[in-house]
């Protein structure tokens, strides 16, 4: 019965049991939702300190050249795959036409309509990437301003270390990161219970109708996710020359958490740990790339947002010009860079896209009903795509331990000595 002790198996069993229980008892299952919400909150409360510590340690541990080159590689892969996701979504949207024939016959939430009126233009969106008060950004979990602050703090810390040789602040922040990771591991012991309650409440509330109301929309999103996932695997295999047959087992745990919580943020600690311990990516590369990917690496979200644009246009009989489609793609990528990666943001994102392109926002009601399923597809690609990008970035600097990947060597994420890797990083920079 060893297999039952695996966290991914336990979570999978809990998910199936939760769905079955919710469908059998109906609305009563909503009484369990608070337990699932408590589990999510226990994870979420650790995200801000974990992201800040990870980015600061990753940036502060590298010299200036290393930081710039690692950042350039990270952004290159992330923005490149995001652009591919947007183009693929456009092609699938035109081929499948998910919004054709859809008819909206429900009332739109007045609060949701109000959110659209508050949607910001692109200048304000970019301006809000920088916060005037980092503590306010931390209190609202505004991830982009937090990452910008952490990058600048890490660069300043690296400069100070170069001047004084004093690494005590870096060591302290590194220890904070390890403590938060340990706290996350403790919380994950109750993951099966939290997942059971979350899915039981959902199934009891909406039943089977959530699956059938927008099948073509979900199908287009799923097909796009599978194509992009396959592209990731091909690119990683060609670049790293690692055996792709080992990927399913290594991705199982983080995939199970991603598709049951539909949150890249909640899955982030597991992704960070697995990328080091199962894929052999160095701690510094994993810290930097995955922390950036938490906000900028939402490839599934980009794909889904572009499909939403086409869905709304087709549902309202609106013919979009090429310029409008390109603008929609740009908005999708911009939203990917600036949206908090926790469940619940989709309705406002959809309204923002609708109002920005003068699309019939009433049809958003059709998408909200099935967003939990679309969220599964988005999050699956988001979290696994971040691991793939970390592998690609690490491969360029020879920062993948192939023995760890092949299972002949064990690596524990919280026991990696960051100072031991500084020489290897510097040599990789010189090789470039």
Coordinates of C-alpha atoms in Angstrom, one line a residue:
X1 CA 0.0 0.0 0.0
X2 CA 3.0 2.3 -0.5
X3 CA 1.2 4.1 -3.3
X4 CA -1.5 5.3 -1.0
X5 CA 1.2 7.2 1.1
X6 CA 2.1 9.4 -1.9
X7 CA 0.7 12.9 -1.5
X8 CA -0.5 13.1 -5.1
X9 CA -2.5 9.9 -4.8
X10 CA -4.0 11.0 -1.5
X11 CA -5.1 14.3 -3.1
X12 CA -6.4 12.6 -6.2
X13 CA -8.5 10.2 -4.1
X14 CA -9.8 13.1 -2.0
X15 CA -10.8 15.0 -5.1
X16 CA -12.8 12.1 -6.5
X17 CA -14.4 11.4 -3.2
X18 CA -15.3 15.1 -2.7
X19 CA -17.0 15.3 -6.1
X20 CA -18.9 12.1 -5.5
X21 CA -20.0 13.3 -2.0
X22 CA -21.0 16.7 -3.2
X23 CA -23.2 15.3 -6.0
X24 CA -24.8 12.8 -3.7
X25 CA -25.7 15.2 -0.8
X26 CA -26.4 18.3 -2.9
X27 CA -26.5 21.8 -1.3
X28 CA -25.7 20.5 2.1
X29 CA -22.1 20.0 1.1
X30 CA -21.7 23.8 1.2
X31 CA -21.4 23.4 5.0
X32 CA -17.9 21.9 4.3
X33 CA -16.7 24.9 2.3
X34 CA -15.2 26.7 5.2
X35 CA -12.8 23.9 5.9
X36 CA -11.5 24.1 2.3
X37 CA -11.3 27.8 2.5
X38 CA -9.3 27.5 5.7
X39 CA -6.8 25.2 4.0
X40 CA -6.4 27.7 1.1
X41 CA -5.9 30.6 3.6
X42 CA -3.2 28.6 5.5
X43 CA -1.3 28.4 2.2
X44 CA -2.0 31.9 1.0
X45 CA -0.7 33.5 4.2
X46 CA 2.7 32.2 3.4
X47 CA 2.9 33.3 -0.2
X48 CA 4.0 36.9 0.2
X49 CA 7.0 36.2 2.6
X50 CA 8.0 33.2 0.5
X51 CA 8.0 35.2 -2.8
X52 CA 9.8 38.1 -1.2
X53 CA 12.5 35.9 0.4
X54 CA 12.9 33.8 -2.7
X55 CA 13.5 36.7 -5.0
X56 CA 15.7 38.6 -2.6
X57 CA 17.9 35.5 -1.9
X58 CA 18.1 34.6 -5.6
X59 CA 19.0 38.2 -6.6
X60 CA 21.2 38.9 -3.7
X61 CA 23.2 35.8 -4.1
X62 CA 24.3 36.6 -7.7
X63 CA 26.6 39.2 -9.1
X64 CA 25.2 41.9 -11.3
X65 CA 26.0 40.2 -14.5
X66 CA 24.5 36.9 -13.4
X67 CA 21.3 38.6 -12.3
X68 CA 20.9 40.4 -15.6
X69 CA 21.6 37.4 -17.7
X70 CA 19.4 35.0 -15.7
X71 CA 16.6 37.6 -15.8
X72 CA 17.0 38.1 -19.6
X73 CA 16.8 34.3 -20.2
X74 CA 13.8 34.0 -17.9
X75 CA 11.8 36.9 -19.5
X76 CA 12.8 35.7 -23.0
X77 CA 11.3 32.2 -22.4
X78 CA 8.3 33.4 -20.5
X79 CA 7.3 36.2 -22.9
X80 CA 8.0 33.9 -25.9
X81 CA 5.8 31.1 -24.7
X82 CA 3.1 33.7 -23.7
X83 CA 3.1 35.1 -27.3
X84 CA 2.9 31.5 -28.7
X85 CA -0.1 30.9 -26.3
X86 CA -1.9 34.0 -27.5
X87 CA -1.4 33.2 -31.2
X88 CA -2.5 29.5 -30.6
X89 CA -5.6 30.7 -28.8
X90 CA -6.5 33.0 -31.7
X91 CA -6.2 30.1 -34.2
X92 CA -8.2 27.7 -32.0
X93 CA -10.9 30.4 -31.4
X94 CA -11.3 31.0 -35.1
X95 CA -11.3 27.2 -35.8
X96 CA -13.6 26.0 -33.1
X97 CA -15.7 29.2 -32.7
X98 CA -16.6 28.5 -29.1
X99 CA -19.0 31.5 -28.8
X100 CA -21.0 30.9 -31.9
X101 CA -24.6 30.1 -31.1
X102 CA -24.3 31.1 -27.4
X103 CA -27.3 33.0 -26.0
X104 CA -27.1 34.9 -22.7
X105 CA -30.4 34.8 -20.7
X106 CA -29.3 35.6 -17.1
X107 CA -28.8 38.6 -15.0
X108 CA -25.4 40.1 -14.6
X109 CA -24.1 40.8 -11.1
X110 CA -24.2 44.6 -10.5
X111 CA -21.0 44.5 -8.5
X112 CA -19.3 42.7 -11.5
X113 CA -20.5 45.4 -13.9
X114 CA -19.1 48.0 -11.4
X115 CA -15.7 46.3 -11.5
X116 CA -15.5 46.9 -15.2
X117 CA -16.0 50.6 -14.8
X118 CA -13.0 50.7 -12.6
X119 CA -10.8 48.8 -15.1
X120 CA -7.5 50.7 -15.7
X121 CA -5.9 51.6 -19.0
X122 CA -2.6 50.2 -20.0
X123 CA -0.6 53.2 -18.7
X124 CA -2.2 52.9 -15.2
X125 CA -1.7 49.2 -15.3
X126 CA 2.0 49.6 -15.9
X127 CA 2.2 52.4 -13.3
X128 CA 0.7 50.1 -10.7
X129 CA 3.5 47.6 -11.2
X130 CA 5.4 49.9 -8.8
X131 CA 3.8 50.5 -5.4
X132 CA 4.2 53.7 -3.4
X133 CA 3.9 51.6 -0.2
X134 CA 5.4 48.1 -0.1
X135 CA 3.5 47.3 3.1
X136 CA 0.2 48.1 1.4
X137 CA 1.2 45.9 -1.5
X138 CA 2.0 43.1 0.9
X139 CA -1.3 43.5 2.7
X140 CA -3.3 43.1 -0.5
X141 CA -1.0 40.5 -2.0
X142 CA -0.2 42.6 -5.1
X143 CA 2.5 40.3 -6.5
X144 CA 4.0 42.5 -9.2
X145 CA 4.9 45.4 -6.9
X146 CA 6.2 42.9 -4.4
X147 CA 8.5 41.3 -6.9
X148 CA 9.7 44.7 -8.3
X149 CA 10.6 45.7 -4.7
X150 CA 12.2 42.4 -4.0
X151 CA 14.3 42.6 -7.1
X152 CA 15.5 46.1 -6.3
X153 CA 16.2 45.1 -2.6
X154 CA 18.1 42.0 -3.8
X155 CA 20.2 44.1 -6.2
X156 CA 20.9 46.7 -3.5
X157 CA 21.8 43.9 -1.0
X158 CA 24.2 42.4 -3.6
X159 CA 25.8 45.8 -4.0
X160 CA 26.2 46.2 -0.3
X161 CA 27.7 42.7 0.1
X162 CA 30.2 43.5 -2.6
X163 CA 31.2 46.6 -0.7
X164 CA 31.4 45.3 2.8
X165 CA 31.6 41.5 2.5
X166 CA 28.9 41.2 5.1
X167 CA 26.4 38.5 4.3
X168 CA 24.4 38.4 7.5
X169 CA 21.3 40.0 6.0
X170 CA 21.3 37.6 3.1
X171 CA 21.7 34.6 5.5
X172 CA 18.8 35.9 7.6
X173 CA 16.5 36.2 4.7
X174 CA 17.6 32.7 3.4
X175 CA 16.7 31.3 6.8
X176 CA 13.3 33.0 6.7
X177 CA 12.7 31.3 3.3
X178 CA 13.5 27.9 4.7
X179 CA 11.3 28.4 7.7
X180 CA 8.3 29.4 5.5
X181 CA 8.9 26.3 3.3
X182 CA 8.9 24.1 6.4
X183 CA 5.6 25.8 7.5
X184 CA 4.1 25.0 4.0
X185 CA 5.2 21.4 4.3
X186 CA 3.3 21.1 7.7
X187 CA 0.2 22.6 6.1
X188 CA 0.3 20.2 3.2
X189 CA -0.3 17.3 5.5
X190 CA -4.0 18.3 5.6
X191 CA -4.2 18.9 1.8
X192 CA -6.5 15.9 1.2
X193 CA -9.0 17.1 3.7
X194 CA -9.0 20.6 2.3
X195 CA -9.3 19.4 -1.3
X196 CA -12.2 17.0 -0.4
X197 CA -14.2 19.9 1.2
X198 CA -13.5 22.3 -1.6
X199 CA -14.7 20.0 -4.3
X200 CA -17.6 18.6 -2.3
X201 CA -19.0 22.1 -1.8
X202 CA -18.5 23.0 -5.5
X203 CA -20.3 19.8 -6.8
X204 CA -23.1 20.2 -4.3
X205 CA -23.7 23.8 -5.5
X206 CA -23.6 23.6 -9.3
X207 CA -23.9 19.9 -10.1
X208 CA -23.4 18.7 -13.7
X209 CA -24.6 21.9 -15.2
X210 CA -21.2 23.5 -14.8
X211 CA -19.8 21.0 -17.3
X212 CA -22.4 21.3 -20.1
X213 CA -23.1 25.1 -20.2
X214 CA -20.0 26.0 -22.4
X215 CA -18.5 22.8 -23.6
X216 CA -16.9 24.2 -26.8
X217 CA -15.3 27.0 -24.7
X218 CA -13.8 24.4 -22.4
X219 CA -12.8 22.2 -25.2
X220 CA -10.9 25.0 -27.0
X221 CA -9.1 25.9 -23.8
X222 CA -8.2 22.3 -23.0
X223 CA -7.0 21.6 -26.6
X224 CA -4.8 24.7 -26.5
X225 CA -3.4 23.7 -23.1
X226 CA -2.5 20.2 -24.4
X227 CA -0.8 21.6 -27.5
X228 CA 1.2 24.1 -25.5
X229 CA 2.2 21.4 -22.9
X230 CA 3.4 19.2 -25.8
X231 CA 5.4 22.1 -27.2
X232 CA 7.0 22.7 -23.8
X233 CA 8.0 19.0 -23.6
X234 CA 9.5 19.1 -27.1
X235 CA 11.5 22.2 -26.5
X236 CA 12.8 21.1 -23.1
X237 CA 13.7 17.7 -24.5
X238 CA 15.6 19.2 -27.5
X239 CA 17.4 21.7 -25.3
X240 CA 18.3 19.6 -22.3
X241 CA 18.5 16.1 -23.8
X242 CA 16.9 14.7 -20.7
X243 CA 14.6 11.7 -20.9
X244 CA 11.0 13.0 -21.3
X245 CA 9.5 9.7 -20.1
X246 CA 10.5 10.7 -16.5
X247 CA 8.4 13.9 -16.6
X248 CA 4.9 12.5 -15.8
X249 CA 6.0 11.0 -12.4
X250 CA 8.0 14.1 -11.5
X251 CA 5.1 16.4 -12.4
X252 CA 2.4 14.3 -10.7
X253 CA 2.4 15.9 -7.2
X254 CA 2.4 19.6 -8.3
X255 CA -0.2 18.8 -11.0
X256 CA -2.5 17.2 -8.5
X257 CA -2.3 20.3 -6.3
X258 CA -2.7 22.7 -9.2
X259 CA -5.8 21.1 -10.7
X260 CA -7.6 20.7 -7.3
X261 CA -6.8 24.2 -6.0
X262 CA -6.8 26.0 -9.3
X263 CA -4.2 28.4 -7.9
X264 CA -0.6 28.8 -9.1
X265 CA 0.1 30.7 -5.9
X266 CA -1.1 27.8 -3.7
X267 CA 1.0 25.4 -5.7
X268 CA 4.1 27.6 -5.8
X269 CA 5.8 26.1 -2.7
X270 CA 5.5 22.6 -4.0
X271 CA 6.7 23.6 -7.5
X272 CA 9.7 25.3 -5.9
X273 CA 10.6 22.3 -3.8
X274 CA 10.1 19.8 -6.7
X275 CA 12.0 21.8 -9.3
X276 CA 15.1 21.5 -7.1
X277 CA 14.5 18.0 -5.6
X278 CA 13.1 16.1 -8.6
X279 CA 14.3 18.0 -11.7
X280 CA 17.8 18.9 -10.4
X281 CA 17.5 22.7 -11.1
X282 CA 19.8 24.7 -8.8
X283 CA 18.3 26.5 -5.9
X284 CA 19.2 29.9 -7.1
X285 CA 17.8 29.4 -10.6
X286 CA 14.6 27.9 -9.1
X287 CA 14.2 30.7 -6.6
X288 CA 14.5 33.4 -9.2
X289 CA 12.8 31.9 -12.2
X290 CA 9.8 30.4 -10.3
X291 CA 9.2 33.5 -8.3
X292 CA 9.0 35.6 -11.5
X293 CA 7.0 32.9 -13.1
X294 CA 4.4 33.0 -10.4
X295 CA 3.2 36.3 -11.9
X296 CA 4.6 36.4 -15.4
X297 CA 4.5 32.7 -16.3
X298 CA 0.8 32.2 -16.6
X299 CA 0.7 30.7 -20.1
X300 CA -2.6 29.0 -19.6
X301 CA -4.1 32.3 -18.5
X302 CA -2.9 34.1 -21.6
X303 CA -4.4 31.3 -23.8
X304 CA -7.7 31.4 -21.9
X305 CA -8.0 35.2 -22.0
X306 CA -7.6 35.3 -25.8
X307 CA -10.2 32.6 -26.1
X308 CA -12.5 34.6 -23.9
X309 CA -12.1 37.6 -26.2
X310 CA -13.1 35.5 -29.2
X311 CA -15.9 33.8 -27.3
X312 CA -17.4 37.2 -26.3
X313 CA -17.1 38.5 -29.8
X314 CA -18.7 35.5 -31.4
X315 CA -21.4 35.4 -28.7
X316 CA -22.3 39.0 -29.5
X317 CA -21.9 38.7 -33.3
X318 CA -19.0 41.1 -33.3
X319 CA -16.4 40.9 -36.1
X320 CA -13.0 41.8 -34.7
X321 CA -10.3 43.3 -37.0
X322 CA -6.8 42.0 -36.9
X323 CA -5.8 45.1 -35.0
X324 CA -8.4 44.4 -32.3
X325 CA -7.3 40.8 -32.1
X326 CA -3.7 41.9 -31.7
X327 CA -4.7 44.4 -29.0
X328 CA -6.6 41.6 -27.2
X329 CA -3.5 39.5 -27.3
X330 CA -1.5 42.3 -25.9
X331 CA -4.0 42.9 -23.1
X332 CA -4.0 39.1 -22.3
X333 CA -0.2 39.2 -21.9
X334 CA -0.4 42.4 -19.9
X335 CA -3.0 41.0 -17.6
X336 CA -0.9 37.8 -17.2
X337 CA 1.9 40.0 -15.9
X338 CA -0.3 42.0 -13.5
X339 CA -3.0 39.7 -12.1
X340 CA -2.8 38.2 -8.6
X341 CA -2.5 34.4 -9.1
X342 CA -5.2 33.2 -6.7
X343 CA -8.7 31.9 -7.5
X344 CA -11.5 34.4 -8.0
X345 CA -10.0 37.0 -10.4
X346 CA -11.5 35.7 -13.7
X347 CA -14.8 37.6 -13.7
X348 CA -13.1 41.0 -13.4
X349 CA -10.5 40.0 -16.0
X350 CA -13.3 38.9 -18.4
X351 CA -15.1 42.2 -17.8
X352 CA -11.9 44.2 -18.4
X353 CA -11.3 42.4 -21.7
X354 CA -15.0 43.0 -22.7
X355 CA -15.0 46.7 -21.9
X356 CA -11.6 47.3 -23.5
X357 CA -12.7 45.9 -26.8
X358 CA -16.3 47.0 -26.7
X359 CA -17.6 43.4 -26.5
X360 CA -21.0 42.3 -25.1
X361 CA -20.1 41.9 -21.4
X362 CA -23.5 40.1 -20.7
X363 CA -22.1 36.9 -22.2
X364 CA -19.5 36.8 -19.4
X365 CA -22.2 35.1 -17.3
X366 CA -21.8 32.0 -19.4
X367 CA -18.1 31.8 -18.7
X368 CA -18.3 32.4 -15.0
X369 CA -20.4 29.2 -14.6
X370 CA -17.7 27.0 -15.9
X371 CA -14.6 28.9 -14.8
X372 CA -13.6 26.3 -12.2
X373 CA -13.0 23.8 -15.0
X374 CA -11.2 26.4 -17.2
X375 CA -9.2 27.3 -14.1
X376 CA -8.0 23.7 -13.9
X377 CA -6.7 23.8 -17.4
X378 CA -5.0 27.2 -16.9
X379 CA -3.3 26.3 -13.7
X380 CA -2.1 22.9 -15.0
X381 CA -0.2 24.7 -17.7
X382 CA 0.9 27.6 -15.6
X383 CA 2.6 25.7 -12.9
X384 CA 4.2 23.0 -15.1
X385 CA 5.2 25.6 -17.7
X386 CA 7.1 27.5 -14.9
X387 CA 9.1 24.3 -14.1
X388 CA 9.9 23.8 -17.8
X389 CA 11.1 27.4 -18.1
X390 CA 13.3 26.9 -15.0
X391 CA 14.8 23.9 -16.7
X392 CA 15.5 25.8 -19.9
X393 CA 17.1 28.7 -18.0
X394 CA 19.2 26.4 -15.8
X395 CA 20.3 24.4 -18.8
X396 CA 21.9 27.5 -20.4
X397 CA 24.1 27.9 -17.3
X398 CA 24.7 24.1 -16.8
X399 CA 22.7 24.4 -13.5
X400 CA 20.8 21.1 -13.9
X401 CA 22.0 18.2 -11.8
X402 CA 21.3 15.3 -14.2
X403 CA 21.9 12.7 -11.5
X404 CA 19.0 14.2 -9.5
X405 CA 16.8 14.2 -12.6
X406 CA 17.6 10.6 -13.3
X407 CA 17.0 9.6 -9.7
X408 CA 20.5 8.5 -8.9
X409 CA 21.1 11.3 -6.4
X410 CA 19.0 12.9 -3.8
X411 CA 18.7 16.7 -3.3
X412 CA 16.8 18.4 -0.5
X413 CA 15.8 22.0 -1.3
X414 CA 16.2 23.5 2.1
X415 CA 19.7 22.1 2.6
X416 CA 21.2 23.6 -0.5
X417 CA 24.1 26.0 0.3
X418 CA 23.6 29.0 -1.9
X419 CA 27.2 30.2 -1.5
X420 CA 28.6 27.0 -2.9
X421 CA 26.8 27.7 -6.2
X422 CA 28.1 31.3 -6.7
X423 CA 31.3 30.0 -8.4
X424 CA 29.3 27.9 -10.8
X425 CA 27.0 30.8 -11.7
X426 CA 30.0 33.1 -12.3
X427 CA 31.6 30.5 -14.6
X428 CA 28.4 30.1 -16.6
X429 CA 28.4 33.9 -17.0
X430 CA 32.0 33.8 -18.3
X431 CA 31.1 31.0 -20.7
X432 CA 28.4 33.2 -22.2

